XYZ file of C-alpha atoms in Angstrom:
640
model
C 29.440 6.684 -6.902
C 32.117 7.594 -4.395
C 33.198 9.372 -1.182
C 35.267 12.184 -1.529
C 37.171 14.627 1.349
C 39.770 17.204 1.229
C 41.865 20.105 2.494
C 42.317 23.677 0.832
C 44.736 25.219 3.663
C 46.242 29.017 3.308
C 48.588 27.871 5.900
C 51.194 26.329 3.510
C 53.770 23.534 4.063
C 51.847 21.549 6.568
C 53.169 18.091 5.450
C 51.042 16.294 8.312
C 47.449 17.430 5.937
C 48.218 14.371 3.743
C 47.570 11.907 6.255
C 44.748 13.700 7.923
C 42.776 13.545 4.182
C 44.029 9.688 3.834
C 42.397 9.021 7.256
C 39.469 11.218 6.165
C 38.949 8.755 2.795
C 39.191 5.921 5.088
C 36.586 6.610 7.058
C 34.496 6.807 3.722
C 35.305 3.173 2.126
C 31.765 1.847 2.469
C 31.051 4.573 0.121
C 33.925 3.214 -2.233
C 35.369 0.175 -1.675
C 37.106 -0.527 -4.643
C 39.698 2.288 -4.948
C 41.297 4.747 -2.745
C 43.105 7.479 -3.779
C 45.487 10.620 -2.401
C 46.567 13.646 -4.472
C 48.353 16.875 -2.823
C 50.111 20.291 -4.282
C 53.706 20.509 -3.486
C 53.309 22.916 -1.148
C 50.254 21.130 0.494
C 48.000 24.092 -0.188
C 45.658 21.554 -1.171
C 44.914 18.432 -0.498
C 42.066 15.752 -2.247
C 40.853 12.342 -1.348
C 38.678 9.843 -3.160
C 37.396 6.483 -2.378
C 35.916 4.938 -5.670
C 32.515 2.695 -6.439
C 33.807 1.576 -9.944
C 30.837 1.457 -12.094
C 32.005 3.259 -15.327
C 35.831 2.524 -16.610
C 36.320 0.215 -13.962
C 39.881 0.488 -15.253
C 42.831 3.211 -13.874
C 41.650 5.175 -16.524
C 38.703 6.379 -14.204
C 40.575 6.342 -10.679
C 40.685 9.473 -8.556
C 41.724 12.440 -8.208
C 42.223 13.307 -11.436
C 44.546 15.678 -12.813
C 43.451 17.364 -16.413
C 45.919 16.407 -19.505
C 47.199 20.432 -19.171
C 48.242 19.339 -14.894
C 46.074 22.383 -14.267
C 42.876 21.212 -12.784
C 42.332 18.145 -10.248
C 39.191 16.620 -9.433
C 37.740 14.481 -6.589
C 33.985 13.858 -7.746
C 31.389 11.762 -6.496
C 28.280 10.837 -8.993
C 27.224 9.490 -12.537
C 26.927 11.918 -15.360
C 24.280 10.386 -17.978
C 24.788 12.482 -20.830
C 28.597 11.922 -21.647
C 27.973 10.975 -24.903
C 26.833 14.116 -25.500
C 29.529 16.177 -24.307
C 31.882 14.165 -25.844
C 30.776 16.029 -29.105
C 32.407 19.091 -27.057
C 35.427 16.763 -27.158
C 35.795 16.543 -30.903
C 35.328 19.917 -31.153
C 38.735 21.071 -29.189
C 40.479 18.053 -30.837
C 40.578 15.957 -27.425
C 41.601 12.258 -27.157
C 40.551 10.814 -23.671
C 42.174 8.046 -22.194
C 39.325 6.080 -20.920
C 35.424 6.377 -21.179
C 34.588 7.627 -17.297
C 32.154 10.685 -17.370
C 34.919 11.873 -14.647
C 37.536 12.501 -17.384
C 35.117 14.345 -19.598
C 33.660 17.075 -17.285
C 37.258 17.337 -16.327
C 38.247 18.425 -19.709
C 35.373 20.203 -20.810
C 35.516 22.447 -17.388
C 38.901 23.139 -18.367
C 38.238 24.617 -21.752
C 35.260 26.162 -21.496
C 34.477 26.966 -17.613
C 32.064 25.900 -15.238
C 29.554 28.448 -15.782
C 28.917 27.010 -19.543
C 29.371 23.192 -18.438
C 27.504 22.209 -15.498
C 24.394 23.603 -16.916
C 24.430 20.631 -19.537
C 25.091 18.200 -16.705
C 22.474 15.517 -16.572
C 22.840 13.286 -13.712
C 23.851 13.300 -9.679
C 26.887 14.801 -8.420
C 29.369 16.476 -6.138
C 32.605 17.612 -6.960
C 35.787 19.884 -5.772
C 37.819 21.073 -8.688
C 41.174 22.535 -7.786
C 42.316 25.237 -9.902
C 46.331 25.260 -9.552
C 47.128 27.983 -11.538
C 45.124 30.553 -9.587
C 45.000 29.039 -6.138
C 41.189 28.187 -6.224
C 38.440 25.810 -5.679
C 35.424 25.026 -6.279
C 32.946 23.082 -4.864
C 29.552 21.911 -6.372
C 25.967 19.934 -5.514
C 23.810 18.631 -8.388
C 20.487 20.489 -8.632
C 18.124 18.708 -6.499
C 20.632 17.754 -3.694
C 20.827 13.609 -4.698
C 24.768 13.544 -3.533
C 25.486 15.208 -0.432
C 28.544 17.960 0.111
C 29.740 19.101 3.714
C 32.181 21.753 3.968
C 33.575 24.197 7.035
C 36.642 26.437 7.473
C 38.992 26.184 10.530
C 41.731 27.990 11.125
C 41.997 29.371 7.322
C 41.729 25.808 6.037
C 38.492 24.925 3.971
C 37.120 20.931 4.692
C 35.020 19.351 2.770
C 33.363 15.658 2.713
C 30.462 13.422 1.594
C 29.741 12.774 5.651
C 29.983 14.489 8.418
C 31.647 12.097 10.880
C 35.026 12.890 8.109
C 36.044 15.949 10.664
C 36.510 14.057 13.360
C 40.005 13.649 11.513
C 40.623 16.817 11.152
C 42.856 18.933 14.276
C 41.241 22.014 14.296
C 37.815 21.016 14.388
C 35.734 21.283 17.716
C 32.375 19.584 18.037
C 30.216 22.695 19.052
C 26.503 21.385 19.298
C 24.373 23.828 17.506
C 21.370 23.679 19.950
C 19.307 25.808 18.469
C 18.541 23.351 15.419
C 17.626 20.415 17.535
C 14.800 22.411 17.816
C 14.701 21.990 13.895
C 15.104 18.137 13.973
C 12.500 17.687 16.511
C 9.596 19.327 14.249
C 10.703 17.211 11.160
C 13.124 14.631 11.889
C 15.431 16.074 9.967
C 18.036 19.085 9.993
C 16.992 21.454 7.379
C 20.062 22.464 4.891
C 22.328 24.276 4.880
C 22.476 23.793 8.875
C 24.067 20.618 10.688
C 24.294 19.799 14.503
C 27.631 21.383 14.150
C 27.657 25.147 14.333
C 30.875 25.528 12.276
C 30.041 23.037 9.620
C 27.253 23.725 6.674
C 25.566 21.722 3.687
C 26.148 22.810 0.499
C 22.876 23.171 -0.477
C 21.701 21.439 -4.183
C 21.922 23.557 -7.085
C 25.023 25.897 -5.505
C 28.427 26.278 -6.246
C 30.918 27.268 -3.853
C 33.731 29.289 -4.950
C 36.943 30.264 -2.475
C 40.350 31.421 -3.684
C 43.791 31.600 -1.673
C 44.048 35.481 -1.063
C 40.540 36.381 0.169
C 39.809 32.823 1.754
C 36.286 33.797 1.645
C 33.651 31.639 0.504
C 31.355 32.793 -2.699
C 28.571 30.737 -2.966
C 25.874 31.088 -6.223
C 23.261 29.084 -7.668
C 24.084 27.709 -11.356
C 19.984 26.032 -10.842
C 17.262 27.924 -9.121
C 14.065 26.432 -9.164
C 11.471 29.561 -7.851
C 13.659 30.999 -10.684
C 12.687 28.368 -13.513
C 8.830 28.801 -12.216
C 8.840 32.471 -12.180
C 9.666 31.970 -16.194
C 7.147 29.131 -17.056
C 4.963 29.142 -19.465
C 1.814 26.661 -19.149
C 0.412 24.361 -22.029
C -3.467 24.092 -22.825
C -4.746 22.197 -20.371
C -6.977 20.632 -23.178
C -3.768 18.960 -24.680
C -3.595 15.773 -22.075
C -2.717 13.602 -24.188
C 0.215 15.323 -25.696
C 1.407 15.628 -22.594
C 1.331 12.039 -21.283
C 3.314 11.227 -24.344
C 5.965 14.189 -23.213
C 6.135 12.704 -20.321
C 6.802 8.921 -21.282
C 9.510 10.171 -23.716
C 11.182 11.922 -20.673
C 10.770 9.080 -18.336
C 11.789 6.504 -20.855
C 14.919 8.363 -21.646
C 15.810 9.208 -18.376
C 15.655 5.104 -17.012
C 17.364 4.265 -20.292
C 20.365 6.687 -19.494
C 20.220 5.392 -16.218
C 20.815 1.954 -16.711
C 24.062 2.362 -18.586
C 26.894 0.780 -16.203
C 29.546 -1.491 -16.597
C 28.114 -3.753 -13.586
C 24.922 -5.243 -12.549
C 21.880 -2.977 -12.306
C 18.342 -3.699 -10.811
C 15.479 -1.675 -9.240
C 13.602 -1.331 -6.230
C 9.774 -2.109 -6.508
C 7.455 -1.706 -4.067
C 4.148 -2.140 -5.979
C 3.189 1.928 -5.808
C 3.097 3.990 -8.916
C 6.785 5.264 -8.991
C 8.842 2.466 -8.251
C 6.377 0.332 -10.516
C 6.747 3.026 -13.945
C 10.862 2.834 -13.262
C 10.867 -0.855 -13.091
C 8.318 -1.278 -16.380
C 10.202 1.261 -17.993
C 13.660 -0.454 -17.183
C 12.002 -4.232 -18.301
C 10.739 -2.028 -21.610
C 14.682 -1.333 -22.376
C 16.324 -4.391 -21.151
C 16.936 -7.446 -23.202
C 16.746 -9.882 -20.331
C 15.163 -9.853 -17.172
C 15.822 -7.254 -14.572
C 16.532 -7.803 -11.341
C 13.779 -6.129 -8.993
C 14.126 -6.065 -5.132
C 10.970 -5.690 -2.832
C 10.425 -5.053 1.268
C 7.537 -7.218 3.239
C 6.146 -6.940 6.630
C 4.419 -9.047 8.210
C 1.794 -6.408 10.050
C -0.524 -6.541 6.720
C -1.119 -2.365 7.237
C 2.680 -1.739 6.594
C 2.913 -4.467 3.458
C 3.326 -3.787 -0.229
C 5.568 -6.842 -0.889
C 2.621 -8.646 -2.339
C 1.419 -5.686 -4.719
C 5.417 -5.507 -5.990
C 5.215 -9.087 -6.503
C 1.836 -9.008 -8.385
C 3.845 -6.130 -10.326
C 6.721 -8.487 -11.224
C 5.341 -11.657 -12.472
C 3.248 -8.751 -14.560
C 6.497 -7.130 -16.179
C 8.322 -10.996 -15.804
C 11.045 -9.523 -13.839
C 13.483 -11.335 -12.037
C 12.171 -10.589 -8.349
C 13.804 -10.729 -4.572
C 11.731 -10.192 -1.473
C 12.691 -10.107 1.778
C 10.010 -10.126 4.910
C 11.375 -7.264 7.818
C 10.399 -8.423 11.604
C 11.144 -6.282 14.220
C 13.979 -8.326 15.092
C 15.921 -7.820 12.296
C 15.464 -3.771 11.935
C 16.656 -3.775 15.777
C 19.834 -4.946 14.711
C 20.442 -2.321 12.097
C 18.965 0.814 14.500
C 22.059 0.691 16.411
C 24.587 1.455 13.349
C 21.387 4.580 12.257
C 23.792 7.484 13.786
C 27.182 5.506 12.622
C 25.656 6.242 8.544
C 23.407 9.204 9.045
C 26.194 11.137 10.846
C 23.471 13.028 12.168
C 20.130 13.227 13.926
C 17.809 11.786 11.304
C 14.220 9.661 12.321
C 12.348 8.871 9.341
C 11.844 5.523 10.482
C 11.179 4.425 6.934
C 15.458 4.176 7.203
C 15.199 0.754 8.280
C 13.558 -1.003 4.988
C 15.214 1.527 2.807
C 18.963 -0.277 4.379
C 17.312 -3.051 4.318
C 16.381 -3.657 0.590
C 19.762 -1.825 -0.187
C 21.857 -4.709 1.811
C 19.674 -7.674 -0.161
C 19.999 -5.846 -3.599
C 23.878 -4.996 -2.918
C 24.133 -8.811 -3.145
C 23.158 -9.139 -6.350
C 23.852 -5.350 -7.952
C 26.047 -2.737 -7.713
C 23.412 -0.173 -9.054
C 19.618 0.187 -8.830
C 17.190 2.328 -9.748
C 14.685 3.985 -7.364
C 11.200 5.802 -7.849
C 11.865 8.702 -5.561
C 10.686 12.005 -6.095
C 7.237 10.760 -7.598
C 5.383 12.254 -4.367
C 7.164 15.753 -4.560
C 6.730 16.417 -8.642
C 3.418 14.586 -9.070
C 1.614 15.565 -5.550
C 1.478 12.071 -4.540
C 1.213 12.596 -0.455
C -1.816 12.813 1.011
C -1.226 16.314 2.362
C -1.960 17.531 -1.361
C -5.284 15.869 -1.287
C -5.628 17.649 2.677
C -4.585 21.142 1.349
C -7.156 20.475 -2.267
C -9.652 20.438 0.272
C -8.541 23.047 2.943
C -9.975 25.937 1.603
C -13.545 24.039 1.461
C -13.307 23.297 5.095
C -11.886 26.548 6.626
C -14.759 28.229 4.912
C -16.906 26.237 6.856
C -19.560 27.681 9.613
C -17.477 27.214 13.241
C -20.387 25.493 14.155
C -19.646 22.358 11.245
C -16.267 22.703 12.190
C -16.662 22.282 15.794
C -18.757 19.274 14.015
C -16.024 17.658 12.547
C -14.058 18.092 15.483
C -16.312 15.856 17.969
C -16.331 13.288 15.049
C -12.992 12.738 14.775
C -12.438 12.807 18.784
C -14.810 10.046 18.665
C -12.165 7.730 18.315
C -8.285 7.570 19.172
C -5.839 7.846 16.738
C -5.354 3.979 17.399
C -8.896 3.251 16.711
C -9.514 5.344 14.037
C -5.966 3.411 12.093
C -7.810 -0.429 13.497
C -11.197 0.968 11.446
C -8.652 1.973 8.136
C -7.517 -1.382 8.518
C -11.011 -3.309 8.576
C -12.599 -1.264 5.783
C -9.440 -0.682 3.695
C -9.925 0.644 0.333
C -10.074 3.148 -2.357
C -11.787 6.210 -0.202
C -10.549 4.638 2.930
C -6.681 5.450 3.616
C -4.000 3.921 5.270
C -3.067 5.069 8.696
C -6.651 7.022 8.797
C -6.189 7.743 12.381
C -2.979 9.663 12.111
C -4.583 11.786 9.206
C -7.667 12.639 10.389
C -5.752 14.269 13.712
C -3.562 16.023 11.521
C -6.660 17.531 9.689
C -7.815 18.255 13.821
C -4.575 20.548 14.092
C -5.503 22.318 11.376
C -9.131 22.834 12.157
C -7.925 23.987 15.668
C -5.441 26.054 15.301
C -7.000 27.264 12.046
C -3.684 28.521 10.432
C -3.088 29.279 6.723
C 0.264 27.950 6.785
C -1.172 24.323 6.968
C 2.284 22.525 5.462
C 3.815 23.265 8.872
C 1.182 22.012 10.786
C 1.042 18.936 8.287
C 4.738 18.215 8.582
C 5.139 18.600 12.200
C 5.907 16.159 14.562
C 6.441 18.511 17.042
C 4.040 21.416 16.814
C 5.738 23.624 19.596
C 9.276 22.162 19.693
C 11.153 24.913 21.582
C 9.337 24.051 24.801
C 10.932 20.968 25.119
C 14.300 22.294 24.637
C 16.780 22.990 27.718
C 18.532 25.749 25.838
C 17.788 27.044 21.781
C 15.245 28.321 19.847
C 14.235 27.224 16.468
C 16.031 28.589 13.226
C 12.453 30.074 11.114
C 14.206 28.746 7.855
C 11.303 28.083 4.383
C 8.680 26.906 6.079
C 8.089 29.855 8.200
C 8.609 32.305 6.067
C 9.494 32.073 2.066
C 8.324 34.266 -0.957
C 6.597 31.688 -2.999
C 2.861 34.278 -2.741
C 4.923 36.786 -5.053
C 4.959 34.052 -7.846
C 2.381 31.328 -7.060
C -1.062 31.664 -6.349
C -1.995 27.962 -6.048
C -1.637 26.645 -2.162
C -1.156 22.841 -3.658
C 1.789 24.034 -5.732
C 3.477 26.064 -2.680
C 3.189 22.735 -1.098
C 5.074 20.986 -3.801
C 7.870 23.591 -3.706
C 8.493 23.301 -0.017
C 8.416 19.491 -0.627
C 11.083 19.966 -3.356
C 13.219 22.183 -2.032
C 13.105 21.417 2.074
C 11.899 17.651 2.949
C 12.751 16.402 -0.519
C 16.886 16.776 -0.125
C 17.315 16.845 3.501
C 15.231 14.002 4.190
C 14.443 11.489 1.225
C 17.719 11.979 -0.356
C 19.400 11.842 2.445
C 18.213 8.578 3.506
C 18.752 6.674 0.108
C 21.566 8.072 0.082
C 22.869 7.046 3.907
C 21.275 3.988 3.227
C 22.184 2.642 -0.049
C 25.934 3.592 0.391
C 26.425 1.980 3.818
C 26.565 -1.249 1.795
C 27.852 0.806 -1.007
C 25.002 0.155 -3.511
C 24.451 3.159 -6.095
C 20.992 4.379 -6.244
C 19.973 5.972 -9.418
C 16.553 8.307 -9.361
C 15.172 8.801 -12.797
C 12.280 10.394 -11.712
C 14.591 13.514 -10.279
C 16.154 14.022 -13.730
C 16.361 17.888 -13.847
C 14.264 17.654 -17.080
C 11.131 15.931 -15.544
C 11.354 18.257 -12.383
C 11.002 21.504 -14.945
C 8.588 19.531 -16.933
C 6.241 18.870 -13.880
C 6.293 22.452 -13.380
C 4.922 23.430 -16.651
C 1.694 21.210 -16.019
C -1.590 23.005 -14.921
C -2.695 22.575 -11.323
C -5.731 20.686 -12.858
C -3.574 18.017 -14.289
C -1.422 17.666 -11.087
C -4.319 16.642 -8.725
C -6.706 15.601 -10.811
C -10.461 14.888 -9.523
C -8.247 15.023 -6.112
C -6.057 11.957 -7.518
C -2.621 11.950 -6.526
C 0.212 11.907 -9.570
C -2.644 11.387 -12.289
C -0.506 12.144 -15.083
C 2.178 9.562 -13.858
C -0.748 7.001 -13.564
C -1.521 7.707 -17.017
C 1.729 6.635 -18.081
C 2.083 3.962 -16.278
C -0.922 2.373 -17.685
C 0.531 1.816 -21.085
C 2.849 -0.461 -19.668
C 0.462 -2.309 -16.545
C -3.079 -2.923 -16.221
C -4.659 0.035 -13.942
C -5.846 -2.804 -11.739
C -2.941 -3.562 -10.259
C -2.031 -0.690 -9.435
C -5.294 1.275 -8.489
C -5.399 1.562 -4.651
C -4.779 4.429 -1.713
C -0.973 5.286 -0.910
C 0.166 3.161 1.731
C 4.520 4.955 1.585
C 7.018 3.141 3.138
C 6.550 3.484 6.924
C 7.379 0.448 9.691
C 5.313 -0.647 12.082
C 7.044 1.717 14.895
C 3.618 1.630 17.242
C 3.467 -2.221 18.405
C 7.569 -2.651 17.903
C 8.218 0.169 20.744
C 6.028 -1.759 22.850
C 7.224 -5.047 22.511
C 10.812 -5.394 20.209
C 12.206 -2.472 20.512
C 10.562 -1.082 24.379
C 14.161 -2.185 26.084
C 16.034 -0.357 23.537
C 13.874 2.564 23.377
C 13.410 2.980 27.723
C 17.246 3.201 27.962
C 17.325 6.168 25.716
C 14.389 7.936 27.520
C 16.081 7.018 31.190
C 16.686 10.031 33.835
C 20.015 9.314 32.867
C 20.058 9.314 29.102
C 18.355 12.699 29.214
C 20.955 13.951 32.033
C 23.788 12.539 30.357
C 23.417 14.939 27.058
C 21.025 17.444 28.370
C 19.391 18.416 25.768
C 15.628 18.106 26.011
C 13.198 18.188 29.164
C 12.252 14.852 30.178
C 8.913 14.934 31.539
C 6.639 16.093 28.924
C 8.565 13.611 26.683
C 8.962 10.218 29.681
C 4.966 10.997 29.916
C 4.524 10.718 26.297
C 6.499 6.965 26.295
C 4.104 6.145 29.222
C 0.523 6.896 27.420
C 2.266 5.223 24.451
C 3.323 1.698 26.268
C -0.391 1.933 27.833
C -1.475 2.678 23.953
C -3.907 5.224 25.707
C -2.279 7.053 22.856
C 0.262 6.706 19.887
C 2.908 9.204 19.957
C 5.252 6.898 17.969
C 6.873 9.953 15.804
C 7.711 12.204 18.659
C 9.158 9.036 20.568
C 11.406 7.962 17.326
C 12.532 11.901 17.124
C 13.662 11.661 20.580
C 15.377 8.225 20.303
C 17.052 8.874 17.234
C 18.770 12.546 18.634
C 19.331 10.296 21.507
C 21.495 7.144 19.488
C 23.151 10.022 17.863
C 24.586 11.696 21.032
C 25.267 7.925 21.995
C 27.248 7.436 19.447
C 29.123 10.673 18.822
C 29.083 13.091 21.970
């Protein structure tokens, strides 16, 4: 796991590029602290830096860049390939002798004799990677398929830059910091900015599954997918539904290989277990494997709504792991928010940041690599938005009059009272967090739209309104294709999850997160092979008698009593409500000050100071749209 930045210029002889990559890397060294490393053609058409987590070949033999044995390729990769072993069959094949045992030096070769287009196909694993081509004056630049390792690039001035982060152009002359306004708009709906966009207009993610192709003459950017998921669907072919069992076992093979691969390092590895189904099959999985006790890592609150630390520590002494917990108060996540934009680079407010930095800075101390159950929730329709949209089609098909019905019930109570009665009677048909739920299910019922995932995912229903200049980019989940090739509103769901919120949000925080105190994270679940695999599973296996991930629970009861694990989804959210009125309200009323929102200029402040109002009074909770705000807020703090 690394950083990685460099230069491909078509302005030749520019000696001063060297320096600008070094101080590029160096902004990068909590990303990899171990190594740093320069490279540069003679005539400085190109440039590559690399700063270096050493977890396989810790030797020189895996440092970066890395130039192939013929001196015609050089790459500057960031990621873990698990399936080197494999390729190294490849190896014997063409005769090669490696110097050292880093999946780095392998791809390198094998790209090198047989291309690119036959290679990364067989990847298995996370990555990102520029590979310099020196006889023909190219590159090539490349994001695994489900977008685990992120990949910035831009041209300026005929000179192609590309980083892990964002804040890496700050180092770079020709670059200009021009707000892209319109996509604010973006961020404020889902707290996130959707890929390939960034707050800069001239800068762009490389979005997962691509490869980015530019070559000296043209300077022109090619970009094609070498993994297209709507593609893979399109060609499925589904099983008997009547053959369950069969595939529960598929599925335990796949996951049991997958966290196996996983945990090969050459440093300490651990997991993060918070007592739900995902993180609990990695860990049992990992303990299954391991000769000796793992080390598994857990996050507590004290507000009893917001904790799972004592289900993950149930969990443990089950599996006789080695376990860490640490309890969060609001104290201690106010001393991280400030350093939020100085890691996420930019705009980003899932809240549920905090613990994830949190757990990665107490696991860091013990571990250089864990392993994480994300992407459980987006292959195994494990949010509670599938079970909303199983049931949508009932309820829209209701008389107005019931509707109008179910309406006055829920308006009964506040969104505050309705989450105080979740709390009191909390179990199996009672959720977490009812209040917030049954007001999402209100905005559907009201504005009675078919597109329900936008409504669901929204913080912001009408976002542009609150703009002072831009208008909202209409990127997937306005408008997509998915009705020419699936029928099934559940499994459009789980496509936009996959290919929108997925990456650009729960990706992007573990990864933020976990390399700010430049811990690997590892997510078995999001092997390539289990994503496909979950897409060859009927829709009556995925959501079950309306239970969330019932084929994953089926695995994971072969290795943990159903007991422990049997309860309603609870995800990984803080207790933002009560800390913005008491921790965190001096923080949060200097951001929403007359002069914060003149200072930047970039929303209205009215509608938004008379939202922070009702929410101090807790007339009502508009804790999301608040944190949205803040968070675009700390960012322009911190880099306008």
């Amino acid at each position: 796991m690394c950083g990685i930045a460099g230069i491909f210029s078509k302005n030749y002889g520019q000696h001063f590029l060297v320096d600008e990559a070094k101080k590029m890397a160096d902004s990068l060294t909590h990303r990899g602290p171990d190594e740093g490393g320069l490279w540069f053609e003679q005539d400085y058409s190109c440039v590559l830096s690399h700063r270096r987590l050493s977890i396989l070949d810790l030797s020189k033999n895996g440092s970066q860049p890395m130039v192939s044995q013929s001196n015609r390729f050089v790459i500057c990769y960031n990621g873990e390939i698990y399936n080197t072993n494999e390729l190294m069959k490849y190896h014997s094949s063409a005769n090669l002798v490696t110097k050292g045992h880093s999946d780095t030096e392998v791809i390198l070769e094998l790209f090198e004799r047989y291309g690119l287009d036959t290679i990364i196909p067989k990847l298995i694993g996370m990555f990102a990677f520029a590979l310099f081509d020196r006889r023909n004056k190219k590159i090539f630049l490349c994001r695994d398929r489900l977008g685990i390792k992120p990949l910035y690039w831009g041209i300026f001035k005929n000179e192609l830059i590309f980083s892990s982060e964002l804040k890496v152009f700050n180092f770079k002359k020709s670059f200009r910091k021009e707000l892209n306004k319109d996509i604010i708009s973006n961020f404020l709906r889902h707290g996130y900015i959707p890929s390939p966009n960034t707050i800069f207009k001239n800068v762009s993610k490389l979005e997962p599954g691509k490869l980015l192709e530019i070559d000296m003459k043209k300077f022109t950017p090619s970009i094609k997918s070498f993994w297209n998921l709507p593609n893979i669907i399109k060609k499925r072919s589904l099983p008997n539904k009547n053959n369950e069992k069969e595939l529960i076992h598929s599925l335990d093979n796949l996951l049991n290989d997958s966290i196996s691969r996983r945990m090969v390092a050459d440093v300490p590895v651990g997991a993060f277990l918070s007592g739900g189904i995902d993180s609990s099959i990695v860990s049992a999985i990992m303990q299954k494997n391991s000769k000796k006790k793992i080390k598994t890592f857990s996050i507590g609150f004290h507000e009893s709504s917001y904790d799972e630390a004592h289900f993950a520590k149930i969990i443990a002494k089950k599996l006789e792991t080695d376990h860490h917990e640490l309890y969060l108060t609001a104290k201690e996540a106010q001393q991280f928010i400030p350093d939020i934009p100085k890691y996420f680079d930019e705009p980003f407010a899932d809240s549920s940041q905090i613990p994830t930095y949190l757990i990665s800075k107490m696991a860091s101390k013990s571990v250089k690599v864990a392993l994480s159950g994300d992407g459980g929730d987006e292959l195994f329709m494990g949010y509670n938005r599938y079970k909303i949209a199983n049931n949508l089609n009932f309820i829209l098909n209701l008389p107005d009059f019931f509707k109008k019905f179910i309406l006055q019930i829920i308006k009964l109570g506040s969104i505050n009272q309705w989450n105080i009665i979740s709390k009191v009677f909390s179990n199996r048909f009672v959720p977490s967090q009812l209040g917030d739920k049954l007001y999402k299910l209100a905005k559907i019922l009201k504005e009675d739209d078919s597109d329900f995932y936008r409504l669901l995912i929204s913080s912001f229903d009408n976002p542009d309104k609150f703009l002072v200049n831009g208008k909202e980019k209409k990127g997937l989940v306005w408008k997509n294709n998915f009705d020419t090739f699936l029928s099934c509103n559940l499994e459009k769901l789980k496509l936009l999850d996959t290919m929108t919120y997925l990456p650009d949000d729960i990706l992007t925080k573990v990864d933020r997160s976990s390399m700010a105190v430049s811990l690997e994270v590892r997510v078995p679940i999001l092997d390539h092979r289990i994503v496909e695999f979950s897409w060859m599973l009927p829709s009556e296996i995925q959501l079950k008698k309306n239970q969330s991930k019932w084929i994953l629970r089926q695995v994971l009861k072969k290795y943990v009593p159903e007991k422990l694990f049997k309860r309603p989804k609870m995800g990984f959210g803080v207790p933002l409500d009560s800390w913005l009125r008491e921790d965190l309200k001096d923080w949060a009323s200097h951001l929403l000050s007359d002069e914060v929102f003149k200072k930047y200029d970039l929303l209205k402040k009215d509608s938004i100071q008379l939202m922070w109002r009702e929410h101090q009074s807790t007339e009502k909770n508009w804790q999301y749209h608040i944190w949205n705000v803040l968070m675009l807020h700390s960012w322009a703090e911190e880099h306008l």
